[in-house]
Coordinates of C-alpha atoms and ligand atoms in Angstrom, one line a residue:
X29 CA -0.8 -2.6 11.9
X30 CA 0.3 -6.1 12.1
X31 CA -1.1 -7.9 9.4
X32 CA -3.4 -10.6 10.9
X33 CA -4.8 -8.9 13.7
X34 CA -7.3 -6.0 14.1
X35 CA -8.4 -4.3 17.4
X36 CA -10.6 -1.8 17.6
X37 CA -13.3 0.1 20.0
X38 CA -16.1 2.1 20.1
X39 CA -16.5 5.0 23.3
X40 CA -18.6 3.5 26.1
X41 CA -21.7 5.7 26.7
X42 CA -22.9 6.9 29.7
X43 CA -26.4 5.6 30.5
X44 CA -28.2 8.5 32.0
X45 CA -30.2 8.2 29.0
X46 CA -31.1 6.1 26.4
X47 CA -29.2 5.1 23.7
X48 CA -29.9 7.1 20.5
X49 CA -29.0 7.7 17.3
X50 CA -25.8 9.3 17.9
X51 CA -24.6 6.3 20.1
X52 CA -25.6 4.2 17.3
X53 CA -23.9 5.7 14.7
X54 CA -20.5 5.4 16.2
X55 CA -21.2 1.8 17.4
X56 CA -22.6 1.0 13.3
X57 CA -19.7 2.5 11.9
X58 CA -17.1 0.8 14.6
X59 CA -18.8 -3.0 13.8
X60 CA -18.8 -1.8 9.8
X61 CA -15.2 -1.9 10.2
X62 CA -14.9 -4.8 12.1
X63 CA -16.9 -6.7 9.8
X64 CA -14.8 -6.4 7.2
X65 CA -11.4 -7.3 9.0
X66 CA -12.8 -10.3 9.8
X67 CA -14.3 -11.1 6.7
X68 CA -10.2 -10.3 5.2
X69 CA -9.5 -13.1 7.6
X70 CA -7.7 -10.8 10.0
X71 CA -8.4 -11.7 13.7
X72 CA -10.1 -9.3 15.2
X73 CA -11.0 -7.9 19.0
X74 CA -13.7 -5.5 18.7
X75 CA -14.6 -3.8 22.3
X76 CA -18.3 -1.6 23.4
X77 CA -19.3 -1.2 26.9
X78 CA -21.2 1.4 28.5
X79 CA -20.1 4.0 31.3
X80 CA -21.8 3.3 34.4
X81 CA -19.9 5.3 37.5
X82 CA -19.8 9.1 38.0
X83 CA -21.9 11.9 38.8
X84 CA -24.1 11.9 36.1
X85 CA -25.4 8.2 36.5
X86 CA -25.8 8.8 39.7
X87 CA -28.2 11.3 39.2
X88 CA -30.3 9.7 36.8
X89 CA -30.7 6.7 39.6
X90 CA -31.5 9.2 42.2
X91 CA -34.3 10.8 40.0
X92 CA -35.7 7.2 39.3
X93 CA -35.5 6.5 42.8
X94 CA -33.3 3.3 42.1
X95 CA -29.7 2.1 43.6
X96 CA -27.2 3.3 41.0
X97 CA -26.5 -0.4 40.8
X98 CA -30.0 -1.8 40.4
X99 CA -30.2 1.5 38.1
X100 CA -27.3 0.9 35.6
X101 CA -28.4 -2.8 35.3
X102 CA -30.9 -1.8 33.2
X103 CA -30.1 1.0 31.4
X104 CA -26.9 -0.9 30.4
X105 CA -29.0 -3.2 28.9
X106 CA -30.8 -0.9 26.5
X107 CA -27.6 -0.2 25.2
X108 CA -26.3 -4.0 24.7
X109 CA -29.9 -5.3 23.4
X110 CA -30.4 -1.7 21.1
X111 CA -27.0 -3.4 19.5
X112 CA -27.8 -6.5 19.5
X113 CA -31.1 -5.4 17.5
X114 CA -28.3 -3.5 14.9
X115 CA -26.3 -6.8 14.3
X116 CA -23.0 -4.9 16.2
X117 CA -20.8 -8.1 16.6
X118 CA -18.5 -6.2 19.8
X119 CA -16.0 -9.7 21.3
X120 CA -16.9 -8.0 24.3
X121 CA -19.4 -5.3 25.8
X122 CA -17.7 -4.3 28.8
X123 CA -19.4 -2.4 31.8
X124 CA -17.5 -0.4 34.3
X125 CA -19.4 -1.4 37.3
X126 CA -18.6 -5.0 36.9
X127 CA -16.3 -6.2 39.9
X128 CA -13.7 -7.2 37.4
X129 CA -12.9 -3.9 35.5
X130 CA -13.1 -2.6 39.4
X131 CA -10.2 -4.1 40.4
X132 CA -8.4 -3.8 37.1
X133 CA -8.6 0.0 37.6
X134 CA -7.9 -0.2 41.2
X135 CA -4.5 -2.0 39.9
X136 CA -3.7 1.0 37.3
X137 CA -4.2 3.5 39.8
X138 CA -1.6 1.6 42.2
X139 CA 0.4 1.9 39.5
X140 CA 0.1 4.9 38.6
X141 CA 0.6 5.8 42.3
X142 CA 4.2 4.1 42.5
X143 CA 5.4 5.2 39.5
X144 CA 5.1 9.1 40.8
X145 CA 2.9 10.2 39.0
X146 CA 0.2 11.0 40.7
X147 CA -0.1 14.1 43.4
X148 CA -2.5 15.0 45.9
X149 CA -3.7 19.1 45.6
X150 CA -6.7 21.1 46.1
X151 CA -9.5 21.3 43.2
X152 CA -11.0 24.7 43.7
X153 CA -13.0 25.3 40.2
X154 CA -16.4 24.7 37.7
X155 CA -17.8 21.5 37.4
X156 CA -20.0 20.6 34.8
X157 CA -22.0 17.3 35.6
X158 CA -23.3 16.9 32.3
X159 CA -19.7 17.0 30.9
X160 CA -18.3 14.9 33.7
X161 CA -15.8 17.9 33.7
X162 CA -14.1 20.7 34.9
X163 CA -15.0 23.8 32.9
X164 CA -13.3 27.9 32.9
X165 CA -14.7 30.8 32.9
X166 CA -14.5 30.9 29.1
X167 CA -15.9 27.4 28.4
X168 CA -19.2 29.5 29.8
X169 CA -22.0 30.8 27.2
X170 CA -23.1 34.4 28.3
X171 CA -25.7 33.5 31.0
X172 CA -22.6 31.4 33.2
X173 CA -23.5 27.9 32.1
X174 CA -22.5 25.1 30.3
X175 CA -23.2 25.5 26.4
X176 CA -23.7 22.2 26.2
X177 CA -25.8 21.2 28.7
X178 CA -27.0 24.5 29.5
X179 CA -26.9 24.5 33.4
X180 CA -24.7 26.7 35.6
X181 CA -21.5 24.5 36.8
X182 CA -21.2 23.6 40.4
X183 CA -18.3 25.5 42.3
X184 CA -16.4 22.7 43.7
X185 CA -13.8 22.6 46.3
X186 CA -12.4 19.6 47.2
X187 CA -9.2 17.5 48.0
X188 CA -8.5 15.4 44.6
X189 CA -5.3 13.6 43.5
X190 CA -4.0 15.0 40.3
X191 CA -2.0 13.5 37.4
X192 CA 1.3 15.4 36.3
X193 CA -0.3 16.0 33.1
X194 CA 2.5 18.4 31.9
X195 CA 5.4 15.5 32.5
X196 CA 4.2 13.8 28.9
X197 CA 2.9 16.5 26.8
X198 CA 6.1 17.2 25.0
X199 CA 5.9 13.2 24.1
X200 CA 2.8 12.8 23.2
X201 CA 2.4 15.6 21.0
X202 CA 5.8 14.5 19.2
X203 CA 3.8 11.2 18.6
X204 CA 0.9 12.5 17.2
X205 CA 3.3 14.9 15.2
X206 CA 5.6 11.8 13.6
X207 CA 2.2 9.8 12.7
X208 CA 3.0 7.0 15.6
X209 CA -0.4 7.5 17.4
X210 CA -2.4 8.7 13.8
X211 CA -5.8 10.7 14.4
X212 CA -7.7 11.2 11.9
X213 CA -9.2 12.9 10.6
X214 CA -7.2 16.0 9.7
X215 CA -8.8 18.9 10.4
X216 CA -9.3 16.5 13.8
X217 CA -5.7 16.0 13.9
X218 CA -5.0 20.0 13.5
X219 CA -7.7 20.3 16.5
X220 CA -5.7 18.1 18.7
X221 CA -2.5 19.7 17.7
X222 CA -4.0 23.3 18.7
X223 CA -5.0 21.7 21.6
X224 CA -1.1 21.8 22.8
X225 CA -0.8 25.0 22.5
X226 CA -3.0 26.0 25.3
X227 CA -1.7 25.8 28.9
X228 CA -3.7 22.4 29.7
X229 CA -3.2 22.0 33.7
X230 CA -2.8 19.1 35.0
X231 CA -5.7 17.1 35.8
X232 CA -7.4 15.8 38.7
X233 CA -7.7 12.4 38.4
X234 CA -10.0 11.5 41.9
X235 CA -13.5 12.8 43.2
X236 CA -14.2 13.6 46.9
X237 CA -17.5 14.2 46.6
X238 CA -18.9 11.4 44.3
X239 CA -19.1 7.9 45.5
X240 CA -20.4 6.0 43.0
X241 CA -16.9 5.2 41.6
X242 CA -13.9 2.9 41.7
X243 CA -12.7 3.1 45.1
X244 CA -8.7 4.5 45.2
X245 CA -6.3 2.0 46.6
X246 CA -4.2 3.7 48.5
X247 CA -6.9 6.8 49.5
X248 CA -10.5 5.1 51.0
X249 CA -11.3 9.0 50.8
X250 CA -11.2 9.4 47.0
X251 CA -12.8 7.8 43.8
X252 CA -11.7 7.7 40.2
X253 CA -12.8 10.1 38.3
X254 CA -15.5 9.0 35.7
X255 CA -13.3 9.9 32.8
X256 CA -10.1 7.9 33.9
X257 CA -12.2 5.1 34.9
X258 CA -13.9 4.8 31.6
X259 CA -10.5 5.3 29.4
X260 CA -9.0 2.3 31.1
X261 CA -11.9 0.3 29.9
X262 CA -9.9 0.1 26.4
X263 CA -7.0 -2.2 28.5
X264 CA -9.2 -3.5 31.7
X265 CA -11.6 -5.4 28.5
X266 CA -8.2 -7.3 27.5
X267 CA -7.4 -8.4 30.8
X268 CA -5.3 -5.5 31.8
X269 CA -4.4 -4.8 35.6
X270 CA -5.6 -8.4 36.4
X271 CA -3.6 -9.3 39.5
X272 CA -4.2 -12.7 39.6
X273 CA -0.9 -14.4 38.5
X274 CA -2.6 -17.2 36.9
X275 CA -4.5 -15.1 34.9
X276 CA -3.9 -15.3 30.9
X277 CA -2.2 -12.0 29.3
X278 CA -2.9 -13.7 25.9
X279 CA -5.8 -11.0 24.8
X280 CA -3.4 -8.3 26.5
X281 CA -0.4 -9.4 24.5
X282 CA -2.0 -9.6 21.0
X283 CA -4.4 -7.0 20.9
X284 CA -3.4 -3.7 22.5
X285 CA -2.1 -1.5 21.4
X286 CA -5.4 -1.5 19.6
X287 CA -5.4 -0.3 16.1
X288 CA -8.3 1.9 16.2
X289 CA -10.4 4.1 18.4
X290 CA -13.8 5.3 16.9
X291 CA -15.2 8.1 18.6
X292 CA -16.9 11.2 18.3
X293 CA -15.6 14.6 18.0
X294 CA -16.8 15.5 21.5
X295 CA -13.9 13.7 23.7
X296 CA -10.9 13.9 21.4
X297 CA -9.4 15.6 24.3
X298 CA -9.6 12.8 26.5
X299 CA -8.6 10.5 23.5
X300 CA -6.2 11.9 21.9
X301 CA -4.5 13.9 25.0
X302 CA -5.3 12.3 28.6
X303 CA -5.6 9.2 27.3
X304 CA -1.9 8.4 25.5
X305 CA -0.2 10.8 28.6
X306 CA -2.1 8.3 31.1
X307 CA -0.9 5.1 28.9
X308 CA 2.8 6.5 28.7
X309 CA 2.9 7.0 32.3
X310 CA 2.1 3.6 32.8
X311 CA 4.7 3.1 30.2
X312 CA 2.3 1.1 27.8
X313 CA 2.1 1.3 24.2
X314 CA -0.1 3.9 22.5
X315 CA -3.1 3.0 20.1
X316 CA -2.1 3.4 16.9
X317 CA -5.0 5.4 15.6
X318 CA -8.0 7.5 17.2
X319 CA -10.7 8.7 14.6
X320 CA -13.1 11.2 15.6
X321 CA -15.9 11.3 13.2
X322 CA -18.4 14.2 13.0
X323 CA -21.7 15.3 15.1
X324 CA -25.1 15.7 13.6
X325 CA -28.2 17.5 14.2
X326 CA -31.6 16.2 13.6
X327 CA -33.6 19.0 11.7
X328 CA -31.4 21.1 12.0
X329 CA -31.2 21.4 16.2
X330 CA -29.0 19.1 18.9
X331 CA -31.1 16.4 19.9
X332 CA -32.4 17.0 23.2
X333 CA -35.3 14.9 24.9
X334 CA -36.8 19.2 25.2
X335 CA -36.9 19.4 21.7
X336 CA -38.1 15.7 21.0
X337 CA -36.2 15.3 18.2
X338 CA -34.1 12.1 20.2
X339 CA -34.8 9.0 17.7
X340 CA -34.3 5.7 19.0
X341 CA -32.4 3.2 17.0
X342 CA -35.1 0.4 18.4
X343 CA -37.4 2.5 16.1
X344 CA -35.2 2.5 13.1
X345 CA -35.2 -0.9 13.4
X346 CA -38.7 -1.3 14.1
X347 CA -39.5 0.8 11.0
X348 CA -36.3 -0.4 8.2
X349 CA -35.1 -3.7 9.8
X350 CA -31.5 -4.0 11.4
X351 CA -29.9 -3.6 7.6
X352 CA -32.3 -0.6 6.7
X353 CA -31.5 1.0 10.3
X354 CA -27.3 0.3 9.6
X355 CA -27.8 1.7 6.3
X356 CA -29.4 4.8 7.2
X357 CA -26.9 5.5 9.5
X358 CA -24.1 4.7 7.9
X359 CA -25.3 6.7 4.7
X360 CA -25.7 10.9 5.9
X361 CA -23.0 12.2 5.2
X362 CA -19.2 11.4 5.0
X363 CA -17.4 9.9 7.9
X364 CA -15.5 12.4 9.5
X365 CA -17.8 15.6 8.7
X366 CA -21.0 17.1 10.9
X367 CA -24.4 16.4 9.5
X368 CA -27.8 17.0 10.2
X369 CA -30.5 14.0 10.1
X370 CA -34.0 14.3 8.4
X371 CA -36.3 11.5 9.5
X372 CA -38.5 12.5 7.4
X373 CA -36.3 11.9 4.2
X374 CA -35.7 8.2 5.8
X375 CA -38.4 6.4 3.9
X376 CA -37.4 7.8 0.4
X377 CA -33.4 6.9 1.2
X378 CA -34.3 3.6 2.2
X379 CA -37.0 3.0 -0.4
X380 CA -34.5 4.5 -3.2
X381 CA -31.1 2.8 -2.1
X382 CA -32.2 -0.4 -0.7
X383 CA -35.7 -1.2 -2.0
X384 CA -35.5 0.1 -5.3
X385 CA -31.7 -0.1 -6.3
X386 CA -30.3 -3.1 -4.1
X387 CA -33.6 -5.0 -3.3
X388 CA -34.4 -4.9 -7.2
X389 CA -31.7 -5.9 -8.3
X390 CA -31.8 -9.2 -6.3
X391 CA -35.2 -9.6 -7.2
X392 CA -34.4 -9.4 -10.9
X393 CA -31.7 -11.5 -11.0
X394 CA -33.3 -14.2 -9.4
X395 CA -36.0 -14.0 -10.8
X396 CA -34.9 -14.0 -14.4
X397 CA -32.7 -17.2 -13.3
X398 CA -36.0 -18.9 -12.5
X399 CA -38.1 -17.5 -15.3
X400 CA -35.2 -18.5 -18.2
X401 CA -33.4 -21.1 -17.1
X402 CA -35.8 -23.3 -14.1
X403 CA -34.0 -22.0 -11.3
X404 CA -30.4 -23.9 -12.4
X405 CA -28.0 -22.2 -14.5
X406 CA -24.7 -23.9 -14.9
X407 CA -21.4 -21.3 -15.8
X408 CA -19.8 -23.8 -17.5
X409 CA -18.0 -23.0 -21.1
X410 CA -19.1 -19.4 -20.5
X411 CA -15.6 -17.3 -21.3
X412 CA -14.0 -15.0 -18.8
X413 CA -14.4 -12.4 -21.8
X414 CA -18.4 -12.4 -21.9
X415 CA -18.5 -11.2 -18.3
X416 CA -18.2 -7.3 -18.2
X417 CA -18.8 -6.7 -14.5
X418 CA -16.2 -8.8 -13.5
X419 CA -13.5 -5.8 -14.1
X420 CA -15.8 -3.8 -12.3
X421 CA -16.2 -6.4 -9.1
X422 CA -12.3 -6.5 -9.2
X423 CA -12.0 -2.8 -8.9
X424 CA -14.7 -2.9 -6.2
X425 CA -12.9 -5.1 -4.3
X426 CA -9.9 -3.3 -4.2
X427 CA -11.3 0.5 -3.5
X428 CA -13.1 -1.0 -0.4
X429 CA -10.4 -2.4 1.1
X430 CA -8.2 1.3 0.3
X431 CA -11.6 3.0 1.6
X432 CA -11.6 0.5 4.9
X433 CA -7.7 1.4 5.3
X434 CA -8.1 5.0 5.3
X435 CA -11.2 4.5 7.7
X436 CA -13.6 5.9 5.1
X437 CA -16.5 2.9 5.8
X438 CA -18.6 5.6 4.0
X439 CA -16.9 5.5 0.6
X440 CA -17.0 1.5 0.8
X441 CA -20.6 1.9 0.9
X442 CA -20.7 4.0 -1.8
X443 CA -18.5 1.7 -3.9
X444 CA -20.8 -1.2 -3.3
X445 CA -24.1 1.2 -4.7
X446 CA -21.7 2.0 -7.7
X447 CA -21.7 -1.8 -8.4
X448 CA -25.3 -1.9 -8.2
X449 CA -25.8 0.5 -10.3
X450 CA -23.6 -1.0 -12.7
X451 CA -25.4 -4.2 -12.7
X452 CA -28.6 -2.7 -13.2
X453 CA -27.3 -0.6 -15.5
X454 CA -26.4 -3.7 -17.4
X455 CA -29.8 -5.2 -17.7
X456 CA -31.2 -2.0 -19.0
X457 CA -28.6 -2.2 -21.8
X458 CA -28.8 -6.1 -22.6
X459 CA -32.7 -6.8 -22.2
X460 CA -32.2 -10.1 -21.6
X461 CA -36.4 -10.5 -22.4
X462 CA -35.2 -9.7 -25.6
X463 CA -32.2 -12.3 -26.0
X464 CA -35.1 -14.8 -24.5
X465 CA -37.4 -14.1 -26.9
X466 CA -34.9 -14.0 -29.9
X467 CA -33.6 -17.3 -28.7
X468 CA -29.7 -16.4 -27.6
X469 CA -29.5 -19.0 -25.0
X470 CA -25.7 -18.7 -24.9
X471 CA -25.7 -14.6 -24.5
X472 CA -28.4 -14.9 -21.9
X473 CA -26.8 -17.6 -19.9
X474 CA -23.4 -15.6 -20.2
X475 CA -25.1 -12.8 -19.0
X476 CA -26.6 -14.3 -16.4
X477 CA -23.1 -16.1 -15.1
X478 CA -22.1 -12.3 -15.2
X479 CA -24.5 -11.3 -13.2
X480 CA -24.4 -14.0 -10.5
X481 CA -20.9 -13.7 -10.4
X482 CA -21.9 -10.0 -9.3
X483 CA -24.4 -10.7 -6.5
X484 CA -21.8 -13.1 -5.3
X485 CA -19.5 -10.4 -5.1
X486 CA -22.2 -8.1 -3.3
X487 CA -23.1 -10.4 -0.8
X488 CA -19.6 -10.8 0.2
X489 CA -19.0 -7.0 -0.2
X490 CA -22.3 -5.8 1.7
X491 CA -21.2 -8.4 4.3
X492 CA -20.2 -5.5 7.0
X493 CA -22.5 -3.0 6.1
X494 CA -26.1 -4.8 6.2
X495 CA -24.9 -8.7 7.7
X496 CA -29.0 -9.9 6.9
X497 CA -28.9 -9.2 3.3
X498 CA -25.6 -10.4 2.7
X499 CA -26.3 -13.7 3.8
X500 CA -29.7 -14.0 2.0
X501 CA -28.4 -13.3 -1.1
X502 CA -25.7 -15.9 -0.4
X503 CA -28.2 -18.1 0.0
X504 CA -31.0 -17.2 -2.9
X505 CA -28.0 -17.9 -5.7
X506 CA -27.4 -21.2 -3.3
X507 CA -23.5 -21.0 -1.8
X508 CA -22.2 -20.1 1.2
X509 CA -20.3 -16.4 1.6
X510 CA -17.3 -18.1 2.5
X511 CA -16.9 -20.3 -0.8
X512 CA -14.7 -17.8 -2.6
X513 CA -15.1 -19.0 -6.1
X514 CA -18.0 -19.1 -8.1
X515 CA -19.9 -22.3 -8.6
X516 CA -20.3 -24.0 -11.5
X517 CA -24.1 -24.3 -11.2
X518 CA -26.0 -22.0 -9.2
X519 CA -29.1 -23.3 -7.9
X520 CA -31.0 -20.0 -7.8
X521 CA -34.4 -19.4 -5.5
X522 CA -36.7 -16.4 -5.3
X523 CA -38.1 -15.2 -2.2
X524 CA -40.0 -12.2 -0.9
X525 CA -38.4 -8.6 -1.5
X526 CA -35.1 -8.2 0.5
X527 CA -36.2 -4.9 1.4
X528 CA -40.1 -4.2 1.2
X529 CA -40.6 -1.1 0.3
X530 CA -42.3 1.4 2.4
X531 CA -45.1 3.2 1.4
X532 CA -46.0 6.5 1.5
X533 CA -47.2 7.7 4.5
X534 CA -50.9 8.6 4.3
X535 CA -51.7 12.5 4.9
X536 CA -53.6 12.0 8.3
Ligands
MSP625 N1 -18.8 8.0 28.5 C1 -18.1 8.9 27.6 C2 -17.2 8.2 26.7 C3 -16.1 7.4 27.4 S1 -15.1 6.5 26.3 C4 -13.8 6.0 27.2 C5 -19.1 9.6 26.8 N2 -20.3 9.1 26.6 S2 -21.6 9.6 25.8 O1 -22.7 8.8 26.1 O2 -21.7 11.0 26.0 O3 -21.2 9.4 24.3 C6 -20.5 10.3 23.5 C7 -20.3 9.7 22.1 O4 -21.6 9.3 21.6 C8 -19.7 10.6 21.1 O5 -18.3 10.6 21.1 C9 -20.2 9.9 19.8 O6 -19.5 8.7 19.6 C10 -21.6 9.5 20.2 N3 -22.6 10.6 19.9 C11 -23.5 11.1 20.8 N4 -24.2 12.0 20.1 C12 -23.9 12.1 18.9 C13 -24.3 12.9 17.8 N5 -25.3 13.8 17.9 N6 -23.7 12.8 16.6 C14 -22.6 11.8 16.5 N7 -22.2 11.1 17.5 C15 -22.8 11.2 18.7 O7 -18.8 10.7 26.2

């Protein structure tokens, strides 16, 4: 990765439905990430859109009785205000129905067309609409239909133009092999890999039969198909296939490839397959690393708007503020691995994480500072010796930035609560109401530098995680995040809990 730069994207969703907790996961863990490039002063683009054309869309209009237009509008907008709610801090949240990614698609397929790639054929086969894809016999659970989605496939028959698929598998799967395009994780990487040795066919890249598409250049019959449309977001976002020559490349140029593309474990296919063979074709350079994080479950069953177990990250929001919401998130289970979701166990992991361990300590700290020393505590003359978390914060730092290398944004998290803990754990063990009441001003006010010295360090390190808290704690030990050195006096207020806690739920 070149060293002052960081790209980086999260899938766009389709908006036949709301977003939901699944959506927002990806999208937490994607800004997590770009949160802390940029606070290590790397220059980062960070892309999120939505997926407005196809099938599927177009049948959640029709059911609303709406224009697919007029339709995606506003269900787009659930989507950009639900992440707007969660702090994500996307450069850019691109839409596929927007005239400009239009015509930047329109370009790639003219390319695509001249450099002979593309071919026109017959599509005789399954399609799934829910899947926005073609399915075999085998994809089929016992009944005929679509185990995911649980409806019998359409039998389609159709002119469509197709994509010589076959032409770049032998390169791409060498490039995944050598480490140049890196997916991660590995038992991902191993799927992907087993993925070549099935007879993939080539794939049809054009619809007959839907129309609410990008329109093919050089066939008025045909549109894209939803899938190729959407995977050329990643480009069209920086300015790819614009034709107008006085257009700037300058996004383009510095950031794609892009570092990193977070998805879920659903479309590593079309990631980590259709994807690089489309961009070879095209003879562009390849991301340099897909990561394909887990699914999860919410008591124990897929979320389905039938079961009613969908939660809304609006609500988690509502309910644990945008921190509390990032944090529960973020904080299941390890990135990479499947999980399943209690809400019910959301209270007491927000309550014993953030209000308790985090919030507490804050509140301590500050509070202390006002009680012993008026609110003022000045650092100066205390030794470099006396403070014993600064070892620890040192550490810290460095075992987030390996865990943010190797995409873990989990174990940075974790990190940051082992600090915590440390610092609390430090209280317990100096009781500085007892070196106030024995009169050790110079112990206490070390002690105290230590532990300022600490929340300075946590509200730099929480910075991508919860962005609300970070800043507040900035500001109750009175200096901005981005003043890297400690202060010589901290001017220290106390304010209401960071994180109130929430009560138990009364038995109705
Ligand atoms: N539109 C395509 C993506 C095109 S990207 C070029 C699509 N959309 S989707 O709305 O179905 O979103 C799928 C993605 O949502 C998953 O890859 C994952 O990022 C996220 N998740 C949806 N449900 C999820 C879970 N239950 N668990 C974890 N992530 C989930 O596919």
């Amino acid at each position: 990765m070149s060293a002052d730069r960081f790209s980086l994207s999260t899938p766009i969703y389709y908006v036949n439905g709301a977003p939901h907790i699944g959506h927002a996961y990806t999208t937490v863990a994607a800004d997590t990430i770009a949160r802390y490039w940029r606070s290590r002063g790397r220059d980062v683009f960070f892309s999120a859109g939505t997926d407005e054309h196809g099938a599927k869309n177009a049948e959640a209009a029709t059911k609303v009785g709406k224009t697919p237009q007029a339709y995606v509008d506003e269900a787009s907008a659930l989507f950009s205000s639900a992440w707007d709610r969660l702090n994500v801090t996307s450069d850019v949240f691109w839409r596929t129905s927007s005239s400009t990614h239009v015509a930047r698609v329109q370009e790639a397929f003219r390319r695509l067309h001249a450099v002979g790639v593309l071919y026109e054929g017959t599509y005789e086969g399954l399609y799934c609409t829910g899947c926005e894809a073609f399915l075999t016999e085998k994809d089929l659970d016992a009944e005929g239909k679509c185990p995911d989605h649980l409806r019998v496939p359409e039998k389609l028959s159709e002119k469509n133009w197709f994509f010589k698929l076959s032409a770049f598998f032998p390169r791409v799967k060498a490039l995944i092999e050598s480490g140049e395009l890196r997916i991660q994780p590995d038992h991902i990487r191993n799927e992907v890999l087993g993925l070549f040795a099935q007879d993939l066919p080539d794939f049809s890249v054009s619809r007959q039969r839907v129309t609410w598409g990008v329109r093919l250049p050089f066939d008025d019959t045909q549109v894209a198909y939803v899938w190729v449309d959407a995977l050329f977001n990643y480009v069209t976002a920086l300015g790819y296939g614009d034709t107008d020559p006085a257009a700037s490349r300058e996004a383009f140029e510095r950031f794609w490839p892009m570092d990193l593309h977070v998805i879920g474990k659903d479309i590593i296919k079309f990631h980590c397959i259709f994807w690089p063979a489309l961009l070879l074709a095209l003879d562009l350079p390849l991301p340099r690393a897909v990561f394909a994080h887990g699914y999860f479950t919410v008591d124990g069953r897929k979320m389905s708007k039938t079961i009613g177990n969908v939660i809304d990250p609006n609500t988690l929001v509502d309910q644990y503020g945008s921190d509390g919401a990032r944090y529960l998130l973020l904080s299941q289970f390890p990135f990479g691995s499947d999980g399943d979701v209690h809400a019910s166990r959301f209270d007491e992991q927000y309550n014993a994480a953030l209000a308790n361990d985090l919030g507490n300590l804050v509140h301590r700290i500050t509070s202390m500072v006002q009680k012993y020393f008026d609110g003022t505590l000045s650092t100066e003359g205390v030794l470099e010796d006396a403070l014993v978390l600064l070892s620890t914060v040192k550490e810290t730092d460095v075992r987030i930035e390996e865990a943010f290398t190797r995409i873990a944004p989990d174990v940075a998290l974790r990190e940051v609560f082992g600090l915590v803990e440390r610092a609390n754990g430090l209280i317990e063990a100096r009781k500085p109401w007892e070196l106030a009441k024995a009169g050790e001003g110079d112990d206490l006010r070390a002690l105290f530098t230590d532990l300022l010295g600490c929340l300075h360090a946590l509200s730099v390190f929480l910075y991508p995680f919860f962005p609300d808290a970070s800043v507040e704690i900035a500001r109750r030990i009175g200096f901005s995040r981005s003043e890297s050195s400690a202060p010589a006096i901290y001017r220290v207020t106390v304010g209401e809990p960071l994180f109130p806690r929430i009560e138990a739920k009364k038995a109705v």
